[in-house]
mmCIF file of C-alpha atoms in Angstrom:
data_model
loop_
_atom_site.group_PDB
_atom_site.id
_atom_site.type_symbol
_atom_site.label_atom_id
_atom_site.label_comp_id
_atom_site.label_asym_id
_atom_site.label_seq_id
_atom_site.Cartn_x
_atom_site.Cartn_y
_atom_site.Cartn_z
ATOM 1 C CA MET A 308 26.987 72.264 18.760
ATOM 2 C CA ASN A 309 28.702 69.780 21.034
ATOM 3 C CA LEU A 310 28.574 65.964 20.764
ATOM 4 C CA PHE A 311 25.800 65.611 23.339
ATOM 5 C CA GLU A 312 23.563 68.045 21.479
ATOM 6 C CA LYS A 313 24.145 66.140 18.216
ATOM 7 C CA PHE A 314 23.179 62.868 19.914
ATOM 8 C CA VAL A 315 20.007 64.375 21.390
ATOM 9 C CA GLY A 316 19.104 65.726 17.965
ATOM 10 C CA LYS A 317 19.299 62.216 16.463
ATOM 11 C CA ILE A 318 17.555 60.391 19.299
ATOM 12 C CA ASP A 319 14.284 60.087 17.406
ATOM 13 C CA LYS A 320 16.013 58.420 14.436
ATOM 14 C CA ILE A 321 17.890 56.055 16.757
ATOM 15 C CA VAL A 322 14.687 55.061 18.554
ATOM 16 C CA LEU A 323 12.893 54.565 15.234
ATOM 17 C CA THR A 324 15.740 52.424 13.847
ATOM 18 C CA PHE A 325 15.870 50.358 17.011
ATOM 19 C CA THR A 326 12.096 49.865 16.932
ATOM 20 C CA VAL A 327 12.198 48.737 13.306
ATOM 21 C CA VAL A 328 15.039 46.293 14.036
ATOM 22 C CA VAL A 329 13.184 44.852 17.033
ATOM 23 C CA LEU A 330 9.975 44.577 15.015
ATOM 24 C CA PHE A 331 11.589 42.741 12.108
ATOM 25 C CA THR A 332 13.538 40.514 14.476
ATOM 26 C CA SER A 333 10.325 39.614 16.282
ATOM 27 C CA LEU A 334 8.547 38.924 13.012
ATOM 28 C CA TYR A 335 11.435 36.722 11.894
ATOM 29 C CA PHE A 336 11.311 34.667 15.093
ATOM 30 C CA VAL A 337 7.510 34.375 14.859
ATOM 31 C CA TYR A 338 7.820 33.215 11.237
ATOM 32 C CA THR A 339 10.587 30.751 12.158
ATOM 33 C CA LEU A 340 8.534 29.338 15.014
ATOM 34 C CA LYS A 341 5.503 29.062 12.758
ATOM 35 C CA GLU A 342 7.543 27.241 10.103
ATOM 36 C CA SER A 343 9.032 24.933 12.723
ATOM 37 C CA TYR A 344 5.591 24.168 14.126
ATOM 38 C CA SER A 345 4.195 23.583 10.628
ATOM 39 C CA GLN A 346 7.027 21.198 9.823
ATOM 40 C CA LYS A 347 6.531 19.270 13.065
ATOM 41 C CA GLU A 348 2.790 19.137 12.440
ATOM 42 C CA THR A 349 3.311 17.853 8.897
ATOM 43 C CA LEU A 350 5.823 15.244 10.036
ATOM 44 C CA GLN A 351 3.380 14.063 12.685
ATOM 45 C CA SER A 352 0.655 13.779 10.049
ATOM 46 C CA LEU A 353 2.993 11.808 7.807
ATOM 47 C CA ASP A 354 3.889 9.452 10.656
ATOM 48 C CA ASN A 355 0.188 9.010 11.367
ATOM 49 C CA ALA A 356 -0.435 8.221 7.692
ATOM 50 C CA LEU A 357 2.278 5.544 7.680
ATOM 51 C CA PHE A 358 1.067 4.023 10.939
ATOM 52 C CA LEU A 359 -2.568 3.945 9.840
ATOM 53 C CA THR A 360 -1.801 2.477 6.415
ATOM 54 C CA ARG A 361 0.382 -0.292 7.803
ATOM 55 C CA ASN A 362 -2.262 -1.237 10.355
ATOM 56 C CA LEU A 363 -5.039 -1.223 7.768
ATOM 57 C CA LEU A 364 -2.913 -3.297 5.403
ATOM 58 C CA GLU A 365 -2.331 -5.869 8.126
ATOM 59 C CA GLU A 366 -6.085 -6.005 8.752
ATOM 60 C CA GLU A 367 -6.701 -6.560 5.033
ATOM 61 C CA GLU A 368 -4.195 -9.420 4.967
ATOM 62 C CA GLN A 369 -5.625 -11.056 8.059
ATOM 63 C CA HIS A 370 -9.113 -10.760 6.617
ATOM 64 C CA ALA A 371 -8.046 -12.501 3.392
ATOM 65 C CA LEU A 372 -6.261 -15.203 5.379
ATOM 66 C CA SER A 373 -9.319 -15.829 7.544
ATOM 67 C CA LEU A 374 -11.514 -16.256 4.472
ATOM 68 C CA SER A 375 -9.006 -18.615 2.875
ATOM 69 C CA LEU A 376 -8.856 -20.804 5.984
ATOM 70 C CA LEU A 377 -12.641 -20.756 6.254
ATOM 71 C CA LEU A 378 -13.155 -21.885 2.657
ATOM 72 C CA ALA A 379 -10.407 -24.520 2.839
ATOM 73 C CA GLN A 380 -12.294 -26.170 5.701
ATOM 74 C CA ASP A 381 -15.806 -25.800 4.310
ATOM 75 C CA ARG A 382 -17.367 -29.269 4.215
ATOM 76 C CA THR A 383 -19.665 -28.695 1.245
ATOM 77 C CA PHE A 384 -16.821 -27.351 -0.865
ATOM 78 C CA LEU A 385 -14.441 -30.124 0.192
ATOM 79 C CA ALA A 386 -17.007 -32.795 -0.680
ATOM 80 C CA ALA A 387 -17.320 -31.426 -4.207
ATOM 81 C CA PHE A 388 -13.571 -30.874 -4.616
ATOM 82 C CA ASN A 389 -12.527 -34.291 -3.331
ATOM 83 C CA ASN A 390 -15.036 -35.968 -5.645
ATOM 84 C CA ASN A 391 -13.871 -33.836 -8.586
ATOM 85 C CA LYS A 392 -17.301 -32.252 -9.044
ATOM 86 C CA ARG A 393 -15.869 -29.080 -10.502
ATOM 87 C CA LYS A 394 -19.166 -27.434 -11.470
ATOM 88 C CA LYS A 395 -20.595 -28.055 -8.005
ATOM 89 C CA ALA A 396 -17.437 -26.691 -6.371
ATOM 90 C CA PHE A 397 -17.688 -23.576 -8.538
ATOM 91 C CA GLU A 398 -21.327 -22.984 -7.546
ATOM 92 C CA ILE A 399 -20.493 -23.414 -3.856
ATOM 93 C CA ILE A 400 -17.641 -20.902 -4.107
ATOM 94 C CA GLU A 401 -19.938 -18.449 -5.897
ATOM 95 C CA GLN A 402 -22.527 -18.748 -3.119
ATOM 96 C CA LYS A 403 -19.896 -18.310 -0.400
ATOM 97 C CA ILE A 404 -18.448 -15.218 -2.059
ATOM 98 C CA GLU A 405 -21.874 -13.630 -2.504
ATOM 99 C CA SER A 406 -22.929 -14.186 1.099
ATOM 100 C CA LEU A 407 -19.589 -13.096 2.571
ATOM 101 C CA GLN A 408 -19.471 -9.955 0.441
ATOM 102 C CA LYS A 409 -22.951 -8.953 1.566
ATOM 103 C CA LEU A 410 -22.058 -9.667 5.182
ATOM 104 C CA GLN A 411 -18.636 -8.000 5.298
ATOM 105 C CA GLY A 412 -18.590 -5.488 2.456
ATOM 106 C CA TYR A 413 -15.326 -6.773 0.972
ATOM 107 C CA ASN A 414 -14.829 -7.645 -2.670
ATOM 108 C CA PHE A 415 -12.626 -10.641 -3.301
ATOM 109 C CA GLU A 416 -12.030 -13.469 -5.740
ATOM 110 C CA VAL A 417 -11.158 -17.124 -5.203
ATOM 111 C CA GLN A 418 -8.879 -19.452 -7.093
ATOM 112 C CA VAL A 419 -8.578 -23.160 -6.362
ATOM 113 C CA HIS A 420 -5.502 -25.184 -7.376
ATOM 114 C CA ASP A 421 -5.044 -28.910 -7.722
ATOM 115 C CA LYS A 422 -2.205 -30.943 -6.188
ATOM 116 C CA ASN A 423 0.009 -30.203 -9.191
ATOM 117 C CA LEU A 424 -0.467 -26.449 -8.699
ATOM 118 C CA HIS A 425 -2.570 -26.101 -11.808
ATOM 119 C CA THR A 426 -5.692 -23.977 -11.859
ATOM 120 C CA TYR A 427 -8.707 -26.031 -10.801
ATOM 121 C CA LEU A 428 -11.207 -23.204 -10.932
ATOM 122 C CA ARG A 429 -11.424 -19.431 -10.814
ATOM 123 C CA SER A 430 -14.447 -17.688 -9.347
ATOM 124 C CA TRP A 431 -14.346 -15.035 -12.070
ATOM 125 C CA ASP A 432 -14.004 -17.376 -15.043
ATOM 126 C CA TYR A 433 -15.246 -20.965 -14.930
ATOM 127 C CA SER A 434 -13.816 -21.751 -18.364
ATOM 128 C CA VAL A 435 -10.206 -21.453 -17.166
ATOM 129 C CA LYS A 436 -8.584 -24.629 -15.857
ATOM 130 C CA ASN A 437 -5.324 -26.600 -15.911
ATOM 131 C CA VAL A 438 -3.124 -23.498 -16.121
ATOM 132 C CA PRO A 439 0.309 -24.324 -14.621
ATOM 133 C CA LEU A 440 1.218 -21.773 -11.947
ATOM 134 C CA ALA A 441 4.276 -23.095 -10.111
ATOM 135 C CA SER A 442 6.831 -21.347 -12.324
ATOM 136 C CA PHE A 443 5.835 -17.817 -11.263
ATOM 137 C CA ARG A 444 3.711 -18.315 -8.118
ATOM 138 C CA LYS A 445 6.275 -19.129 -5.460
ATOM 139 C CA GLY A 446 3.712 -18.705 -2.712
ATOM 140 C CA LEU A 447 1.823 -21.732 -4.024
ATOM 141 C CA VAL A 448 5.010 -23.762 -4.060
ATOM 142 C CA PHE A 449 5.717 -22.736 -0.457
ATOM 143 C CA VAL A 450 2.231 -23.749 0.733
ATOM 144 C CA LYS A 451 2.478 -27.127 -0.981
ATOM 145 C CA LYS A 452 5.918 -27.817 0.457
ATOM 146 C CA HIS A 453 5.166 -26.749 4.034
ATOM 147 C CA LYS A 454 1.408 -27.500 4.126
ATOM 148 C CA LYS A 455 0.850 -24.215 5.949
ATOM 149 C CA PRO A 456 -1.226 -21.135 5.068
ATOM 150 C CA LEU A 457 0.491 -18.043 3.731
ATOM 151 C CA VAL A 458 -0.673 -14.493 3.113
ATOM 152 C CA SER A 459 1.423 -12.015 1.179
ATOM 153 C CA ILE A 460 1.364 -9.365 -1.498
ATOM 154 C CA GLU A 461 2.227 -11.059 -4.762
ATOM 155 C CA VAL A 462 2.576 -10.241 -8.425
ATOM 156 C CA GLY A 463 0.328 -12.236 -10.697
ATOM 157 C CA LYS A 464 -1.569 -10.734 -13.588
ATOM 158 C CA ARG A 465 -2.206 -7.968 -11.075
ATOM 159 C CA LEU A 466 -0.700 -6.933 -7.763
ATOM 160 C CA ASN A 467 -2.920 -8.244 -4.969
ATOM 161 C CA ILE A 468 -3.124 -9.582 -1.476
ATOM 162 C CA LYS A 469 -3.133 -13.342 -1.846
ATOM 163 C CA ALA A 470 -4.012 -15.650 1.039
ATOM 164 C CA ILE A 471 -3.397 -19.335 0.319
ATOM 165 C CA SER A 472 -4.484 -22.261 2.487
ATOM 166 C CA PRO A 473 -3.672 -25.919 1.786
ATOM 167 C CA ILE A 474 -6.410 -28.442 1.159
ATOM 168 C CA LEU A 475 -5.373 -31.517 3.115
ATOM 169 C CA LYS A 476 -6.830 -35.002 3.239
ATOM 170 C CA ASN A 477 -5.435 -37.325 5.891
ATOM 171 C CA GLY A 478 -2.355 -35.121 6.020
ATOM 172 C CA SER A 479 -1.789 -35.334 2.263
ATOM 173 C CA PHE A 480 -1.689 -32.201 0.096
ATOM 174 C CA GLU A 481 -4.598 -32.326 -2.357
ATOM 175 C CA GLY A 482 -4.564 -28.739 -3.530
ATOM 176 C CA SER A 483 -4.964 -25.207 -2.201
ATOM 177 C CA ILE A 484 -7.489 -22.406 -2.109
ATOM 178 C CA GLU A 485 -6.579 -18.792 -2.569
ATOM 179 C CA VAL A 486 -8.458 -15.631 -1.618
ATOM 180 C CA ILE A 487 -7.460 -12.630 -3.696
ATOM 181 C CA GLU A 488 -8.183 -9.084 -2.554
ATOM 182 C CA ASN A 489 -7.211 -5.851 -4.258
ATOM 183 C CA PHE A 490 -6.454 -2.601 -2.429
ATOM 184 C CA GLU A 491 -9.695 -0.779 -3.151
ATOM 185 C CA HIS A 492 -11.091 -1.305 0.358
ATOM 186 C CA LEU A 493 -7.827 0.037 1.783
ATOM 187 C CA ARG A 494 -7.944 3.056 -0.560
ATOM 188 C CA LYS A 495 -11.520 3.896 0.422
ATOM 189 C CA THR A 496 -10.771 3.586 4.139
ATOM 190 C CA LEU A 497 -7.773 5.917 3.824
ATOM 191 C CA ALA A 498 -9.898 8.393 1.838
ATOM 192 C CA GLU A 499 -12.333 8.518 4.761
ATOM 193 C CA HIS A 500 -9.387 9.680 6.898
ATOM 194 C CA GLY A 501 -8.386 12.352 4.387
ATOM 195 C CA TYR A 502 -5.564 10.468 2.648
ATOM 196 C CA ALA A 503 -5.119 9.496 -1.001
ATOM 197 C CA LEU A 504 -3.370 6.247 -1.870
ATOM 198 C CA PHE A 505 -1.174 5.303 -4.800
ATOM 199 C CA ILE A 506 0.172 1.775 -5.277
ATOM 200 C CA LEU A 507 3.276 1.689 -7.446
ATOM 201 C CA LEU A 508 4.639 -1.482 -9.029
ATOM 202 C CA ASN A 509 8.187 -1.604 -10.340
ATOM 203 C CA LYS A 510 7.907 -1.842 -14.119
ATOM 204 C CA LYS A 511 10.299 -4.820 -14.234
ATOM 205 C CA TYR A 512 7.339 -6.956 -13.107
ATOM 206 C CA LEU A 513 5.076 -5.874 -15.966
ATOM 207 C CA ASN A 514 5.960 -8.974 -17.966
ATOM 208 C CA ILE A 515 4.035 -10.885 -15.275
ATOM 209 C CA ALA A 516 1.481 -8.224 -14.286
ATOM 210 C CA THR A 517 -0.117 -8.095 -17.729
ATOM 211 C CA ARG A 518 -3.264 -6.335 -16.500
ATOM 212 C CA VAL A 519 -1.167 -3.402 -15.296
ATOM 213 C CA GLN A 520 0.835 -2.979 -18.494
ATOM 214 C CA ASN A 521 -1.401 -0.215 -19.888
ATOM 215 C CA ASN A 522 -1.607 1.729 -16.630
ATOM 216 C CA PRO A 523 0.158 5.103 -16.267
ATOM 217 C CA LEU A 524 3.932 5.015 -15.763
ATOM 218 C CA ILE A 525 5.567 7.328 -13.231
ATOM 219 C CA PHE A 526 9.146 8.479 -13.711
ATOM 220 C CA ASN A 527 9.430 5.681 -16.266
ATOM 221 C CA LYS A 528 10.012 3.327 -13.361
ATOM 222 C CA PHE A 529 6.702 2.523 -11.666
ATOM 223 C CA ALA A 530 3.287 1.532 -12.969
ATOM 224 C CA LEU A 531 0.252 2.791 -11.094
ATOM 225 C CA VAL A 532 -1.726 -0.238 -9.886
ATOM 226 C CA ASN A 533 -4.940 1.302 -8.566
ATOM 227 C CA LYS A 534 -7.451 2.497 -11.166
ATOM 228 C CA SER A 535 -9.270 4.859 -8.793
ATOM 229 C CA TYR A 536 -7.134 7.698 -7.465
ATOM 230 C CA ASP A 537 -7.041 11.417 -6.728
ATOM 231 C CA LYS A 538 -6.211 13.182 -9.999
ATOM 232 C CA HIS A 539 -4.781 16.397 -8.472
ATOM 233 C CA SER A 540 -2.256 14.785 -6.148
ATOM 234 C CA PHE A 541 -1.385 12.312 -8.911
ATOM 235 C CA GLU A 542 -0.180 15.208 -11.072
ATOM 236 C CA SER A 543 2.150 16.258 -8.244
ATOM 237 C CA LEU A 544 3.340 12.683 -7.770
ATOM 238 C CA LYS A 545 4.293 12.517 -11.446
ATOM 239 C CA LYS A 546 6.591 15.532 -10.952
ATOM 240 C CA SER A 547 8.400 13.917 -8.026
ATOM 241 C CA LYS A 548 11.810 12.295 -8.362
ATOM 242 C CA LEU A 549 11.277 8.726 -7.238
ATOM 243 C CA GLN A 550 14.570 7.126 -8.188
ATOM 244 C CA ASN A 551 16.139 7.278 -4.704
ATOM 245 C CA LEU A 552 13.344 6.089 -2.436
ATOM 246 C CA GLU A 553 14.321 4.499 0.876
ATOM 247 C CA SER A 554 12.431 1.601 2.442
ATOM 248 C CA SER A 555 10.215 4.230 4.053
ATOM 249 C CA GLY A 556 10.145 8.001 4.125
ATOM 250 C CA TYR A 557 8.621 11.340 3.159
ATOM 251 C CA PHE A 558 8.772 13.961 0.464
ATOM 252 C CA THR A 559 6.783 17.002 -0.650
ATOM 253 C CA GLN A 560 5.788 18.304 -4.047
ATOM 254 C CA ASP A 561 3.733 21.403 -4.799
ATOM 255 C CA LYS A 562 1.084 21.653 -2.076
ATOM 256 C CA TYR A 563 1.125 17.953 -1.179
ATOM 257 C CA ALA A 564 3.000 15.904 1.402
ATOM 258 C CA PHE A 565 3.779 12.258 0.651
ATOM 259 C CA ALA A 566 4.651 9.314 2.883
ATOM 260 C CA TYR A 567 5.704 5.962 1.493
ATOM 261 C CA PHE A 568 6.903 2.476 2.359
ATOM 262 C CA SER A 569 8.073 -0.426 0.261
ATOM 263 C CA ILE A 570 5.981 -3.411 -0.775
ATOM 264 C CA LYS A 571 7.682 -6.712 0.008
ATOM 265 C CA ASN A 572 6.550 -10.184 -0.937
ATOM 266 C CA PHE A 573 7.100 -13.199 1.326
ATOM 267 C CA GLN A 574 10.528 -13.727 -0.254
ATOM 268 C CA ASN A 575 11.514 -10.223 0.829
ATOM 269 C CA GLN A 576 11.675 -8.925 -2.744
ATOM 270 C CA ASN A 577 10.861 -5.250 -3.232
ATOM 271 C CA LEU A 578 7.879 -5.019 -5.577
ATOM 272 C CA GLY A 579 7.180 -1.294 -5.371
ATOM 273 C CA TYR A 580 5.696 1.230 -2.950
ATOM 274 C CA PHE A 581 2.591 2.330 -1.142
ATOM 275 C CA VAL A 582 2.399 6.129 -1.330
ATOM 276 C CA ILE A 583 0.027 8.033 0.962
ATOM 277 C CA VAL A 584 -0.660 11.716 0.315
ATOM 278 C CA PHE A 585 -2.543 14.636 1.797
ATOM 279 C CA GLU A 586 -2.814 18.307 0.946
ATOM 280 C CA ASN A 587 -0.315 20.415 2.855
ATOM 281 C CA SER A 588 -1.029 24.136 3.344
ATOM 282 C CA VAL A 589 2.631 25.178 3.776
ATOM 283 C CA PRO A 590 5.221 24.163 1.149
ATOM 284 C CA LEU A 591 8.024 22.333 2.931
ATOM 285 C CA MET A 592 11.296 20.767 1.912
ATOM 286 C CA LEU A 593 11.307 17.572 3.939
ATOM 287 C CA LYS A 594 14.652 15.859 4.168
ATOM 288 C CA THR A 595 13.675 13.582 7.013
ATOM 289 C CA HIS A 596 13.218 9.923 6.194
ATOM 290 C CA ASP A 597 12.171 7.039 8.354
ATOM 291 C CA GLU A 598 14.733 4.238 8.208
ATOM 292 C CA ILE A 599 13.066 0.972 9.166
ATOM 293 C CA THR A 600 14.042 -2.651 8.925
ATOM 294 C CA THR A 601 12.873 -4.877 6.120
ATOM 295 C CA GLU A 602 10.656 -6.854 8.468
ATOM 296 C CA GLU A 603 8.840 -3.677 9.478
ATOM 297 C CA ALA A 604 8.359 -2.428 5.915
ATOM 298 C CA ASN A 605 4.966 -4.069 5.736
ATOM 299 C CA SER A 606 3.187 -7.067 7.136
ATOM 300 C CA SER A 607 3.342 -9.220 4.000
ATOM 301 C CA GLY A 608 4.470 -12.777 4.305
ATOM 302 C CA VAL A 609 2.446 -13.867 7.311
ATOM 303 C CA ILE A 610 2.795 -17.611 7.758
ATOM 304 C CA ILE A 611 0.613 -19.580 10.153
ATOM 305 C CA GLN A 612 2.783 -21.981 12.114
#
């Protein structure tokens, strides 16, 4: 049998081998394209999550600031405050909060400070007064010094959005009024869009944030601020290595994809992170991170000129 006859005899095996190679090569390229598309789709969803959260956070801050300015200029409140009718001022604040909450659907609290930056009244506890705040509430000190409103995310007994407006009389600083909002409205809004939210506070601030001290710790570095959260994605978050977070970025764990950005106060100190999460159908190893400037990290520290 010559060489040609041997080749003809093996032609079926050659064709079969070639077909198998082509088939597996095609499947590999289809799989690669699918993985590439899935990764791009996930990254786009993560970018959308960051963009939406930042915008919603800015809306929350502007809302708190608007309420603070409104209350600081309310004539009935000012009449009671300037005449040191503390009980009357408290009742007026209570009425304002009730009507505004019904109208707008936001939950918030109000604290009023005197000219010495001591507590004048708190909407949630009338018995508290004359508590000195200047030593750990730098936002209050700023507002007194500059006589301008300020909204930022600050650490007090909790981590909140705090909008402070000065109370002025003939240009003189007489005190300030502060609207305090938590992040529950933000969390609920994100949930309506299919995202879970976790707010993480660096544990070094727990000596101030006493109402967060008993909350779950993650990676022995961050305390979870929000009490309502998605339990399943939280278990995945607890497995994640969070010691090398950038100012903003992404990571995946189990079947979840996470986006995050840092929380800055008006002094540009890093307090912790907002983490946004959604369920991801394809496990991915995301190494991409979004480097952004400090000013873009969030909208905290808005000062009205």
